[in-house]
Amino acid sequence: MRSHSWPQQIFLGLCLLFATLSAQDYDNSDNTPAVPALDTCNGVFLTYTFIERAKEFPHVKNASAQAYAFKAQATVLNTMSENLKAWKMFIGFQNNEILVNTDGAVVMDGLEFPAHVGNGTTISGYPMSDLMNAIDTAGDLNQIQAKIDIKGTQFGVKPPRTPMPKTIKLVNNGFRCPRPTKKGSQMHVCCVKDPKFKNEANVTKFLPRQKADLTIAYDVLQSYGNNYLAQVTIDNWSPLGRLDNWNLTWEWMRGEFIYSMRGAYTLKRNSASCIYGQAASYYTTFDFSPVMSCEKKPIIVDLPPERAKDKDIGNLPFCCKNGTILPSLMNETLSKAIFQLQVYKMPPDLNRTILHPPQKWKIEGELNPTYKCGPPIRVSPMEFPDPSGLISNTIAVASWQIGCNITRPIERKSRCCVSFSAYYNDSVLPCNTCACGCSDAMACDPDAQPLLLPSEALLLPFENRTKKALAWTKLKHRHAPNPLPCSDNCGVSINWHILSNYRHCWSARITLFNWKDYTFKDWFTAVQLSPNAFLGYENVYSFHGTKLNTTNDTLFLQGLEGLNYLLPETDGKNPKIDPRVPGKQQSVISFTKKNTPDIKIAHGDGFPVKVFFDGEECALPDKIPRGDGVRISRGLLRLLLIVIVVFLKIFECINSQDYDDSDTAPANPEQEYKTKALEFSCHTPSLGSVWIDVGRREEGKKWKKY
């Protein structure tokens, strides 16, 4: 049988879609009527057509490990009577696909090619991000439809089976998509507007500004024929988000290059890419020596504070803070960053009205949360105060906004970890094995449970704990695996210790350890507690503590003035003998049981659900300390029983005597003493308690005990 060429296959596929009149079942509970195929679709019509594939090297016998190069095409067609702005399409890849090109779109989340998308990915339109409607364009497909040519690699689907995605759908707000219709190498779906979705009134032709943990504004302030001046503004809106020494990257899609910058600079300043690239072929007499960056993917960093008043490269508000962006709760001024850049364009964009922002934005810090950024969205032009000081506003030529949200770190990808401990157990369970990742070449077991430790071992680096860990394991009659468990490999670890538990109050101690050669300035940690524990919060003694207004379960802790530096790891007194010493900060937190008398501290209420350090969510263990950590031998137990019986007999004899206490001290001095002792123990920081660590629960699950 003769195979068809790619254009013929696409044509046949589209013909099949146009001829399909089969109904689609909506997966919802309100019995939304079924929507037919393209001819009656009043919404957004999506298609995915698999074109071909070829076996790639190396050729292997295992079918599931064999790689195939594949080609496919996706389309997004606007069949509504209104425009579709900033379309976004999810493709549910399921065969370990690796994309190498998506012509007509960009992969969101800042992924670079080759992009691993085996769990699905979202693409957005570029350069055609908005789709016009057929009424205003006389049905011009070039304006109402976007085509995306996809190339990549997939694994494990042996011919003649066809490797198709699990699903396709439009992910713009306010749309509902049924399950797609599949037939052979094609699939399609009609997504319609959700009548229940309430969108904010928008009287402009632009999309409303997004709400995100961190937003980046790209505003064009001045536009010329072949270049323009842009300003980038970074705003932190999350109470737990921050960046230290931030690095910002993007990708120029149309050959642009950065001529100069103020308020920031690029890590590499190399004009060779322009001289030997496309730019030199057009700008033949241009001097490229002062050019800031000719890289397609520049890495941009903040200026140090000492350059803030520099007239040439600084002198901008909110600039030059060494890459520090804090939550507004800590410092309103440090929650924003600004820089400007002069951008030169390439043909055919040599018109002051043709403006294209860079794509694939990505921002990261030293030990901070992981942000995933969406594509630039065209928004209404930003208004700025007039630089002359007059009571008027200057409006930008054009504005785009990029929304970035914090993502929860996947298992073994955290950058900090937590251990638990309690006064009623004498063993320490350190952070999980490979909590922050492990190297494949390590001579240890990455899947083994961490060994219990004596309390003093928490102050030692992992490489110095082995002897103590093995001795403690033997003392506790526990099994030591061979090979031993790997380290947690975290730069920062946090210990949460149950310090005391009385009838009317309880207390905990939190300790931060810095194992890196890096000083954390203006550090903070946030602790999400169980509702019972949070209601009883009273005070924190060596830190500044705040209840977050945005939640009803999180404490925000930061260093007091003079204690806002978490120092790096240093050498011991005798570096040849003594182990290195971590930087450390510690405080006691007191709680009352007045409103939660039934709180069960030892059953999990006293341990946090989540812990954050500088915005990064830390890995927690899976267990908590049990209350039988101190074991008593049978012989000692018999001796204690005898002593108790003798004491009771003596007490009974004493009470049998009559005393005249009519004019003595208080009626119950013993109770008064106990009350005062109780108040002292719950509200006074105790620094001599025994260390102990334990484990973690997932949200909605009960604690396990070791």
XYZ file of C-alpha atoms in Angstrom, residues 40 49 90 139 141 164 186 223 253 318 509 548 559 656 661:
15
model
C -21.443 23.264 14.658
C -2.755 14.944 13.925
C -2.538 21.465 26.810
C -13.207 33.867 7.530
C -7.875 31.134 8.289
C -1.275 9.597 20.490
C -6.334 12.228 14.592
C 10.106 53.110 20.292
C 12.869 34.930 19.118
C 14.179 49.919 43.274
C 12.194 24.932 69.850
C 0.257 35.556 58.471
C 15.745 37.227 62.843
C -2.658 10.013 110.414
C -2.791 24.671 111.048
